């Protein structure tokens, strides 16, 4: 088995998953030399679907930065890369060895946001001498045990109704009991087209030059299968400092026009892939940023300036407070049956051009090409172009799920599946 750096004993071992990179979690309020934090690159996370190489690199780079940040605060941290975990079959095997090797009394974990990991961690088979404790990830606005109060299992639950309840509960864009501005939703104002003069104003996206050369070498050394355009300088934010820079840039430069062009597409500009979108979804879904932090930053920019229309800030808040929390609720309330639903009995194979973008259909070529180049596309490209094509063509929803889950840098099953199997494919029957 892969060896740890030492055989030091610890009272507690705490697991941090790759999408639990929240430095503000209560775990880290105090430094305790009797607590060991384990963060691991695992083969099981690379082969349940084939992933875009930028997605793998982004998570591994963010995990390493997070481990370094914890160590800098004085915490005991064990970062296990693929070289150290290659001989473990899965997470369960690794944890058994490390709990035994460090003679821990207590194993603790934050509840995962993917069903498969929740099942795995709920049945570890550790010795009875090891107490197992689970806690909340302290990330979402709604706690897991509240979700059934907002979404009914097996039923059609309108996002708009859900969204209004959360607006009231968290007092966001409210004027007493009424929505600020008199309307709950300004979606009708979020559908402008990009005219010739508008193209001149599209901002250059803020990107980063994170060196992931070593990660790429490690992936190849371990024969990891991946697809998409590899970049030794990764443009995505992989730590809290970078994520906050991107949030500030979005609020300053993009938020004023975000609402107007939220649904827009063009292939006539070098920054067509980013437009006015925040591109904060990876940082949010890896829990580097908290959703309330993101919402509050947008609200502050709206309150302090006169160039951000209500329709822009409401449209952005609706994505974070409304849609993001809503799809998580749909996922958890309906799993595991949700993953098997195929109401329209679609069974065709996913076309090969989803993996190379080589098709004569222009909209599909543009959307697929951008996805493969950047590991990113905005919601219209994902749902209304590639998603609608799969619906009309009758593609097997299992294959659709696997592609979406693999191709996008921000894709984690709780947010991916309700969007694809549900909204775009109607496989859940609505």
Tab-separated table of C-alpha atoms in Angstrom:
chain	number	residue	atom	x	y	z
A	1	UNK	CA	0.000	0.000	0.000
A	2	UNK	CA	1.048	3.613	-0.498
A	3	UNK	CA	2.927	4.849	2.533
A	4	UNK	CA	2.172	7.932	4.602
A	5	UNK	CA	4.913	10.420	5.410
A	6	UNK	CA	4.937	9.160	9.019
A	7	UNK	CA	3.315	6.760	11.457
A	8	UNK	CA	2.439	9.500	13.923
A	9	UNK	CA	-0.778	8.820	15.796
A	10	UNK	CA	-3.721	11.226	15.726
A	11	UNK	CA	-6.937	11.325	17.715
A	12	UNK	CA	-8.957	12.298	14.656
A	13	UNK	CA	-8.652	11.971	10.899
A	14	UNK	CA	-10.709	14.347	8.772
A	15	UNK	CA	-11.318	13.801	5.069
A	16	UNK	CA	-11.585	16.797	2.741
A	17	UNK	CA	-13.047	15.985	-0.676
A	18	UNK	CA	-12.057	17.857	-3.819
A	19	UNK	CA	-15.257	19.910	-3.848
A	20	UNK	CA	-15.061	20.841	-0.141
A	21	UNK	CA	-12.376	23.513	-0.306
A	22	UNK	CA	-14.016	25.885	2.168
A	23	UNK	CA	-11.432	27.638	4.353
A	24	UNK	CA	-14.239	29.159	6.432
A	25	UNK	CA	-15.588	25.775	7.547
A	26	UNK	CA	-15.852	25.433	11.316
A	27	UNK	CA	-13.306	22.614	11.234
A	28	UNK	CA	-10.522	25.095	10.679
A	29	UNK	CA	-11.359	27.616	13.406
A	30	UNK	CA	-8.802	26.044	15.744
A	31	UNK	CA	-5.466	24.385	15.084
A	32	UNK	CA	-5.218	20.991	16.783
A	33	UNK	CA	-2.081	18.904	16.397
A	34	UNK	CA	-4.169	15.798	17.205
A	35	UNK	CA	-6.203	16.215	14.001
A	36	UNK	CA	-4.931	15.044	10.610
A	37	UNK	CA	-6.550	16.346	7.429
A	38	UNK	CA	-6.353	14.068	4.395
A	39	UNK	CA	-6.826	15.366	0.840
A	40	UNK	CA	-6.357	12.793	-1.902
A	41	UNK	CA	-6.191	12.550	-5.678
A	42	UNK	CA	-8.013	9.309	-6.382
A	43	UNK	CA	-8.256	7.091	-9.421
A	44	UNK	CA	-11.907	6.372	-8.624
A	45	UNK	CA	-12.679	10.050	-9.239
A	46	UNK	CA	-11.080	9.949	-12.690
A	47	UNK	CA	-12.802	6.974	-14.266
A	48	UNK	CA	-16.485	6.990	-13.258
A	49	UNK	CA	-16.797	9.167	-16.377
A	50	UNK	CA	-14.158	10.443	-18.802
A	51	UNK	CA	-13.287	14.011	-17.799
A	52	UNK	CA	-12.081	17.074	-19.648
A	53	UNK	CA	-8.398	17.500	-18.826
A	54	UNK	CA	-8.921	21.076	-17.627
A	55	UNK	CA	-11.534	19.872	-15.152
A	56	UNK	CA	-9.107	17.356	-13.648
A	57	UNK	CA	-6.300	19.900	-13.513
A	58	UNK	CA	-8.529	22.540	-11.937
A	59	UNK	CA	-9.648	20.252	-9.120
A	60	UNK	CA	-6.183	18.851	-8.443
A	61	UNK	CA	-4.577	22.305	-8.493
A	62	UNK	CA	-7.284	23.697	-6.180
A	63	UNK	CA	-6.924	20.758	-3.803
A	64	UNK	CA	-3.148	21.276	-3.583
A	65	UNK	CA	-3.554	25.009	-2.970
A	66	UNK	CA	-6.118	24.269	-0.275
A	67	UNK	CA	-3.807	21.796	1.439
A	68	UNK	CA	-1.002	24.358	1.361
A	69	UNK	CA	-3.307	26.996	2.853
A	70	UNK	CA	-4.298	24.668	5.707
A	71	UNK	CA	-0.659	23.796	6.393
A	72	UNK	CA	0.236	27.499	6.432
A	73	UNK	CA	-2.394	28.002	9.143
A	74	UNK	CA	-0.676	25.320	11.210
A	75	UNK	CA	-2.975	22.357	10.560
A	76	UNK	CA	-1.609	18.837	10.103
A	77	UNK	CA	-2.254	17.968	6.453
A	78	UNK	CA	-1.508	14.914	4.325
A	79	UNK	CA	-1.819	15.606	0.597
A	80	UNK	CA	-1.858	12.384	-1.385
A	81	UNK	CA	-1.302	12.710	-5.120
A	82	UNK	CA	-1.826	9.921	-7.635
A	83	UNK	CA	1.684	8.603	-6.995
A	84	UNK	CA	0.741	7.982	-3.368
A	85	UNK	CA	-2.768	6.630	-3.968
A	86	UNK	CA	-2.173	4.475	-7.052
A	87	UNK	CA	-2.256	1.204	-5.124
A	88	UNK	CA	-5.565	1.874	-3.432
A	89	UNK	CA	-8.614	0.516	-5.235
A	90	UNK	CA	-10.881	3.240	-3.884
A	91	UNK	CA	-11.483	5.755	-1.127
A	92	UNK	CA	-12.659	3.104	1.342
A	93	UNK	CA	-9.412	1.163	1.053
A	94	UNK	CA	-7.345	4.299	1.557
A	95	UNK	CA	-9.259	5.362	4.655
A	96	UNK	CA	-9.003	1.932	6.267
A	97	UNK	CA	-5.216	1.981	5.898
A	98	UNK	CA	-4.802	5.546	7.118
A	99	UNK	CA	-7.106	5.143	10.114
A	100	UNK	CA	-5.170	2.051	11.105
A	101	UNK	CA	-1.733	3.500	10.391
A	102	UNK	CA	-2.378	6.603	12.485
A	103	UNK	CA	-4.354	4.735	15.172
A	104	UNK	CA	-7.191	7.259	15.028
A	105	UNK	CA	-10.118	7.135	17.418
A	106	UNK	CA	-12.473	9.233	15.296
A	107	UNK	CA	-12.956	9.566	11.539
A	108	UNK	CA	-14.863	12.664	10.416
A	109	UNK	CA	-16.126	13.802	7.045
A	110	UNK	CA	-18.318	16.510	5.564
A	111	UNK	CA	-21.435	15.120	3.919
A	112	UNK	CA	-20.712	14.758	0.193
A	113	UNK	CA	-22.866	16.409	-2.420
A	114	UNK	CA	-22.814	13.423	-4.779
A	115	UNK	CA	-24.966	10.415	-3.978
A	116	UNK	CA	-22.324	7.848	-4.942
A	117	UNK	CA	-19.830	9.337	-2.458
A	118	UNK	CA	-22.461	9.580	0.266
A	119	UNK	CA	-23.161	5.855	-0.202
A	120	UNK	CA	-19.463	5.050	-0.121
A	121	UNK	CA	-18.751	7.048	3.032
A	122	UNK	CA	-21.860	5.685	4.714
A	123	UNK	CA	-20.495	2.143	4.491
A	124	UNK	CA	-16.751	2.316	5.124
A	125	UNK	CA	-16.387	-0.854	7.140
A	126	UNK	CA	-13.940	0.730	9.585
A	127	UNK	CA	-13.156	-1.117	12.833
A	128	UNK	CA	-15.717	-0.640	15.589
A	129	UNK	CA	-13.020	1.066	17.628
A	130	UNK	CA	-13.141	3.999	15.175
A	131	UNK	CA	-16.047	6.366	15.714
A	132	UNK	CA	-17.403	7.825	12.465
A	133	UNK	CA	-18.894	11.320	12.449
A	134	UNK	CA	-20.467	13.283	9.594
A	135	UNK	CA	-21.081	17.011	9.549
A	136	UNK	CA	-22.505	19.618	7.176
A	137	UNK	CA	-20.314	21.207	4.511
A	138	UNK	CA	-21.520	24.640	5.705
A	139	UNK	CA	-21.792	25.838	2.129
A	140	UNK	CA	-25.352	25.921	0.819
A	141	UNK	CA	-28.019	28.328	1.995
A	142	UNK	CA	-30.392	25.439	2.665
A	143	UNK	CA	-29.311	22.608	4.939
A	144	UNK	CA	-29.742	19.077	3.593
A	145	UNK	CA	-32.512	18.195	6.043
A	146	UNK	CA	-34.556	21.240	4.914
A	147	UNK	CA	-34.779	20.320	1.250
A	148	UNK	CA	-37.991	18.301	1.475
A	149	UNK	CA	-39.681	21.379	2.961
A	150	UNK	CA	-39.143	23.122	-0.378
A	151	UNK	CA	-39.255	20.345	-2.996
A	152	UNK	CA	-41.672	17.399	-3.094
A	153	UNK	CA	-40.286	14.056	-4.220
A	154	UNK	CA	-41.515	12.788	-7.580
A	155	UNK	CA	-43.473	15.948	-8.340
A	156	UNK	CA	-43.018	18.947	-10.614
A	157	UNK	CA	-41.738	21.756	-8.408
A	158	UNK	CA	-41.538	25.182	-10.044
A	159	UNK	CA	-38.208	26.927	-9.617
A	160	UNK	CA	-39.960	30.305	-9.510
A	161	UNK	CA	-41.959	29.294	-6.429
A	162	UNK	CA	-38.806	27.945	-4.763
A	163	UNK	CA	-36.898	31.114	-5.644
A	164	UNK	CA	-39.503	33.443	-4.188
A	165	UNK	CA	-39.517	31.525	-0.913
A	166	UNK	CA	-35.755	31.896	-0.608
A	167	UNK	CA	-35.872	35.590	-1.532
A	168	UNK	CA	-38.276	36.123	1.360
A	169	UNK	CA	-36.437	33.889	3.810
A	170	UNK	CA	-33.030	35.472	3.250
A	171	UNK	CA	-34.392	38.990	2.652
A	172	UNK	CA	-32.644	39.416	-0.693
A	173	UNK	CA	-33.902	42.121	-3.078
A	174	UNK	CA	-36.982	42.578	-0.946
A	175	UNK	CA	-38.954	45.698	-0.026
A	176	UNK	CA	-40.740	44.453	3.034
A	177	UNK	CA	-42.953	41.604	1.831
A	178	UNK	CA	-42.747	42.721	-1.795
A	179	UNK	CA	-39.988	42.172	-4.338
A	180	UNK	CA	-37.767	45.162	-4.930
A	181	UNK	CA	-38.896	46.994	-8.054
A	182	UNK	CA	-42.320	45.353	-7.951
A	183	UNK	CA	-41.435	42.238	-9.955
A	184	UNK	CA	-39.960	38.923	-8.827
A	185	UNK	CA	-38.346	38.066	-12.114
A	186	UNK	CA	-36.854	40.173	-14.924
A	187	UNK	CA	-36.104	37.286	-17.253
A	188	UNK	CA	-37.915	39.022	-20.109
A	189	UNK	CA	-35.249	41.749	-19.977
A	190	UNK	CA	-32.390	39.212	-20.055
A	191	UNK	CA	-32.721	38.196	-23.698
A	192	UNK	CA	-31.091	40.953	-25.747
A	193	UNK	CA	-29.086	40.149	-28.868
A	194	UNK	CA	-25.550	41.405	-29.388
A	195	UNK	CA	-25.584	44.059	-32.101
A	196	UNK	CA	-22.508	45.275	-33.994
A	197	UNK	CA	-21.872	48.132	-31.553
A	198	UNK	CA	-22.317	45.794	-28.585
A	199	UNK	CA	-19.508	43.549	-29.810
A	200	UNK	CA	-17.022	46.403	-29.356
A	201	UNK	CA	-17.824	46.575	-25.653
A	202	UNK	CA	-17.392	42.911	-24.726
A	203	UNK	CA	-14.766	42.802	-21.961
A	204	UNK	CA	-11.616	40.729	-22.006
A	205	UNK	CA	-12.156	37.859	-19.541
A	206	UNK	CA	-10.013	37.714	-16.422
A	207	UNK	CA	-8.004	34.487	-16.555
A	208	UNK	CA	-5.089	33.073	-14.597
A	209	UNK	CA	-1.818	31.365	-15.464
A	210	UNK	CA	-1.807	28.455	-13.034
A	211	UNK	CA	1.032	26.078	-13.863
A	212	UNK	CA	-0.372	22.556	-14.066
A	213	UNK	CA	2.490	20.990	-16.005
A	214	UNK	CA	3.285	18.581	-13.175
A	215	UNK	CA	-0.358	17.519	-12.973
A	216	UNK	CA	-0.452	16.816	-16.705
A	217	UNK	CA	2.732	14.746	-16.417
A	218	UNK	CA	1.214	12.833	-13.514
A	219	UNK	CA	-1.992	12.113	-15.448
A	220	UNK	CA	-0.013	10.765	-18.385
A	221	UNK	CA	2.302	8.780	-16.125
A	222	UNK	CA	-0.726	7.020	-14.634
A	223	UNK	CA	-2.407	6.529	-18.035
A	224	UNK	CA	-5.435	8.588	-17.070
A	225	UNK	CA	-7.889	8.855	-19.957
A	226	UNK	CA	-9.163	12.349	-20.613
A	227	UNK	CA	-10.281	14.577	-23.482
A	228	UNK	CA	-10.366	18.253	-24.393
A	229	UNK	CA	-7.672	20.869	-24.873
A	230	UNK	CA	-4.863	20.562	-22.325
A	231	UNK	CA	-3.168	23.736	-21.096
A	232	UNK	CA	-0.062	23.915	-18.943
A	233	UNK	CA	-1.240	27.368	-17.836
A	234	UNK	CA	-4.735	26.810	-16.475
A	235	UNK	CA	-6.996	29.890	-16.761
A	236	UNK	CA	-9.431	28.948	-13.980
A	237	UNK	CA	-9.246	30.315	-10.389
A	238	UNK	CA	-7.887	27.603	-8.109
A	239	UNK	CA	-7.631	29.339	-4.747
A	240	UNK	CA	-9.564	31.860	-2.694
A	241	UNK	CA	-7.433	34.829	-3.698
A	242	UNK	CA	-7.963	34.193	-7.407
A	243	UNK	CA	-11.666	33.458	-6.967
A	244	UNK	CA	-12.192	36.727	-5.105
A	245	UNK	CA	-10.311	38.610	-7.814
A	246	UNK	CA	-12.617	37.103	-10.425
A	247	UNK	CA	-15.697	37.934	-8.339
A	248	UNK	CA	-14.563	41.558	-7.989
A	249	UNK	CA	-13.846	41.772	-11.732
A	250	UNK	CA	-17.270	40.388	-12.595
A	251	UNK	CA	-19.042	42.854	-10.320
A	252	UNK	CA	-17.036	45.793	-11.629
A	253	UNK	CA	-16.806	45.023	-15.324
A	254	UNK	CA	-19.488	42.492	-16.282
A	255	UNK	CA	-22.458	42.822	-13.949
A	256	UNK	CA	-23.808	46.052	-15.529
A	257	UNK	CA	-24.470	44.215	-18.812
A	258	UNK	CA	-24.876	40.701	-17.446
A	259	UNK	CA	-28.670	40.850	-17.454
A	260	UNK	CA	-29.058	42.276	-20.939
A	261	UNK	CA	-26.851	39.673	-22.581
A	262	UNK	CA	-27.339	36.740	-20.212
A	263	UNK	CA	-28.807	34.583	-22.995
A	264	UNK	CA	-26.798	36.010	-25.894
A	265	UNK	CA	-24.501	34.082	-28.220
A	266	UNK	CA	-22.116	35.148	-30.944
A	267	UNK	CA	-19.259	33.647	-32.931
A	268	UNK	CA	-18.022	37.040	-34.134
A	269	UNK	CA	-15.785	37.970	-31.219
A	270	UNK	CA	-12.633	36.510	-29.667
A	271	UNK	CA	-14.236	36.642	-26.210
A	272	UNK	CA	-17.512	35.076	-27.330
A	273	UNK	CA	-16.926	32.173	-24.944
A	274	UNK	CA	-17.061	34.412	-21.858
A	275	UNK	CA	-19.152	37.501	-22.742
A	276	UNK	CA	-20.492	38.997	-19.482
A	277	UNK	CA	-20.723	35.755	-17.517
A	278	UNK	CA	-19.047	35.492	-14.120
A	279	UNK	CA	-17.371	32.108	-14.735
A	280	UNK	CA	-17.431	31.635	-10.943
A	281	UNK	CA	-19.200	28.267	-11.117
A	282	UNK	CA	-16.035	26.204	-10.579
A	283	UNK	CA	-15.036	28.274	-7.546
A	284	UNK	CA	-18.559	27.985	-6.176
A	285	UNK	CA	-18.957	24.260	-6.795
A	286	UNK	CA	-15.539	23.498	-5.300
A	287	UNK	CA	-16.715	25.612	-2.320
A	288	UNK	CA	-13.814	28.038	-2.640
A	289	UNK	CA	-16.451	30.778	-2.567
A	290	UNK	CA	-19.678	30.780	-0.554
A	291	UNK	CA	-22.907	31.563	-2.449
A	292	UNK	CA	-23.953	34.255	0.040
A	293	UNK	CA	-20.570	35.904	-0.393
A	294	UNK	CA	-21.096	36.009	-4.154
A	295	UNK	CA	-24.651	37.309	-3.857
A	296	UNK	CA	-23.641	39.998	-1.345
A	297	UNK	CA	-20.821	41.214	-3.584
A	298	UNK	CA	-23.241	41.646	-6.490
A	299	UNK	CA	-25.795	43.385	-4.265
A	300	UNK	CA	-23.149	45.750	-2.915
A	301	UNK	CA	-22.114	46.732	-6.441
A	302	UNK	CA	-25.781	47.309	-7.318
A	303	UNK	CA	-26.413	49.464	-4.239
A	304	UNK	CA	-23.281	51.582	-4.625
A	305	UNK	CA	-23.601	52.440	-8.310
A	306	UNK	CA	-26.143	53.615	-10.826
A	307	UNK	CA	-24.870	51.600	-13.807
A	308	UNK	CA	-26.152	48.187	-12.661
A	309	UNK	CA	-29.846	47.756	-13.531
A	310	UNK	CA	-32.107	45.758	-11.268
A	311	UNK	CA	-32.650	43.283	-14.101
A	312	UNK	CA	-28.935	42.432	-14.108
A	313	UNK	CA	-28.518	41.873	-10.396
A	314	UNK	CA	-31.821	40.004	-10.140
A	315	UNK	CA	-30.860	37.749	-13.040
A	316	UNK	CA	-27.557	36.938	-11.365
A	317	UNK	CA	-29.101	36.382	-7.937
A	318	UNK	CA	-31.661	34.083	-9.547
A	319	UNK	CA	-28.864	31.843	-10.853
A	320	UNK	CA	-27.213	31.521	-7.419
A	321	UNK	CA	-30.052	31.782	-4.907
A	322	UNK	CA	-32.681	30.288	-7.184
A	323	UNK	CA	-31.436	27.807	-9.733
A	324	UNK	CA	-28.324	26.517	-7.945
A	325	UNK	CA	-30.111	25.790	-4.668
A	326	UNK	CA	-33.148	24.467	-6.539
A	327	UNK	CA	-31.352	21.854	-8.645
A	328	UNK	CA	-29.523	20.599	-5.552
A	329	UNK	CA	-32.882	20.135	-3.826
A	330	UNK	CA	-34.350	18.310	-6.851
A	331	UNK	CA	-31.307	16.032	-6.929
A	332	UNK	CA	-31.225	15.021	-3.270
A	333	UNK	CA	-34.962	14.716	-2.749
A	334	UNK	CA	-35.305	12.396	-5.777
A	335	UNK	CA	-32.129	10.292	-5.643
A	336	UNK	CA	-31.284	7.504	-6.289
A	337	UNK	CA	-34.284	6.820	-8.566
A	338	UNK	CA	-33.702	10.083	-10.392
A	339	UNK	CA	-30.528	8.735	-12.017
A	340	UNK	CA	-32.493	5.937	-13.695
A	341	UNK	CA	-35.337	7.954	-15.169
A	342	UNK	CA	-35.878	7.837	-18.942
A	343	UNK	CA	-39.480	8.883	-19.463
A	344	UNK	CA	-39.129	9.282	-23.251
A	345	UNK	CA	-37.266	5.955	-23.591
A	346	UNK	CA	-34.442	7.596	-25.509
A	347	UNK	CA	-31.771	5.095	-26.544
A	348	UNK	CA	-29.611	6.455	-29.362
A	349	UNK	CA	-25.857	6.700	-28.826
A	350	UNK	CA	-24.206	10.066	-28.315
A	351	UNK	CA	-22.708	11.114	-31.682
A	352	UNK	CA	-18.924	10.984	-32.046
A	353	UNK	CA	-18.726	14.726	-32.784
A	354	UNK	CA	-19.505	15.469	-29.145
A	355	UNK	CA	-15.887	14.443	-28.533
A	356	UNK	CA	-14.247	16.387	-31.365
A	357	UNK	CA	-16.739	19.057	-32.489
A	358	UNK	CA	-16.505	17.916	-36.103
A	359	UNK	CA	-20.052	18.510	-37.403
A	360	UNK	CA	-21.560	20.609	-40.190
A	361	UNK	CA	-24.278	21.947	-37.865
A	362	UNK	CA	-22.961	25.426	-37.099
A	363	UNK	CA	-24.616	26.024	-33.707
A	364	UNK	CA	-23.566	22.587	-32.523
A	365	UNK	CA	-20.032	23.016	-33.882
A	366	UNK	CA	-19.657	26.344	-32.086
A	367	UNK	CA	-21.078	25.105	-28.768
A	368	UNK	CA	-19.181	21.814	-28.818
A	369	UNK	CA	-15.964	23.457	-29.981
A	370	UNK	CA	-16.097	26.004	-27.168
A	371	UNK	CA	-16.835	23.302	-24.611
A	372	UNK	CA	-13.889	21.194	-25.747
A	373	UNK	CA	-11.528	24.190	-25.872
A	374	UNK	CA	-12.470	25.877	-22.604
A	375	UNK	CA	-14.257	23.160	-20.549
A	376	UNK	CA	-16.954	25.806	-20.281
A	377	UNK	CA	-20.149	27.008	-21.930
A	378	UNK	CA	-22.954	29.158	-20.600
A	379	UNK	CA	-26.469	27.937	-19.919
A	380	UNK	CA	-27.944	28.649	-23.351
A	381	UNK	CA	-25.191	26.730	-25.125
A	382	UNK	CA	-25.470	23.842	-22.684
A	383	UNK	CA	-29.217	23.502	-22.499
A	384	UNK	CA	-30.722	25.120	-25.556
A	385	UNK	CA	-28.148	24.027	-28.136
A	386	UNK	CA	-26.446	20.745	-27.176
A	387	UNK	CA	-29.173	19.743	-24.725
A	388	UNK	CA	-32.049	20.420	-27.090
A	389	UNK	CA	-30.255	18.519	-29.861
A	390	UNK	CA	-29.958	15.455	-27.597
A	391	UNK	CA	-33.644	15.696	-26.710
A	392	UNK	CA	-34.760	15.917	-30.335
A	393	UNK	CA	-32.373	13.168	-31.437
A	394	UNK	CA	-33.469	10.810	-28.648
A	395	UNK	CA	-30.011	10.319	-27.111
A	396	UNK	CA	-29.711	7.922	-24.169
A	397	UNK	CA	-29.848	10.172	-21.054
A	398	UNK	CA	-27.140	8.077	-19.384
A	399	UNK	CA	-24.749	9.040	-22.164
A	400	UNK	CA	-25.894	12.656	-22.072
A	401	UNK	CA	-25.302	12.772	-18.310
A	402	UNK	CA	-21.834	11.270	-18.661
A	403	UNK	CA	-20.773	13.775	-21.325
A	404	UNK	CA	-22.011	16.828	-19.436
A	405	UNK	CA	-20.511	15.553	-16.199
A	406	UNK	CA	-17.155	15.073	-17.859
A	407	UNK	CA	-16.829	18.052	-20.182
A	408	UNK	CA	-17.441	21.064	-17.937
A	409	UNK	CA	-14.987	22.332	-15.346
A	410	UNK	CA	-17.814	23.055	-12.891
A	411	UNK	CA	-19.742	19.792	-13.361
A	412	UNK	CA	-20.603	17.832	-10.227
A	413	UNK	CA	-23.497	15.390	-10.354
A	414	UNK	CA	-25.852	17.281	-8.019
A	415	UNK	CA	-25.854	20.290	-10.336
A	416	UNK	CA	-25.358	18.479	-13.650
A	417	UNK	CA	-28.026	15.789	-13.518
A	418	UNK	CA	-31.163	17.872	-12.846
A	419	UNK	CA	-30.088	20.249	-15.598
A	420	UNK	CA	-29.509	17.538	-18.208
A	421	UNK	CA	-31.696	14.540	-17.356
A	422	UNK	CA	-34.317	16.916	-16.021
A	423	UNK	CA	-34.535	20.272	-17.710
A	424	UNK	CA	-33.001	19.562	-21.110
A	425	UNK	CA	-33.922	15.888	-21.685
A	426	UNK	CA	-37.286	15.646	-19.892
A	427	UNK	CA	-36.157	12.171	-18.851
A	428	UNK	CA	-37.581	12.853	-15.377
A	429	UNK	CA	-41.021	13.511	-16.839
A	430	UNK	CA	-40.995	17.131	-15.718
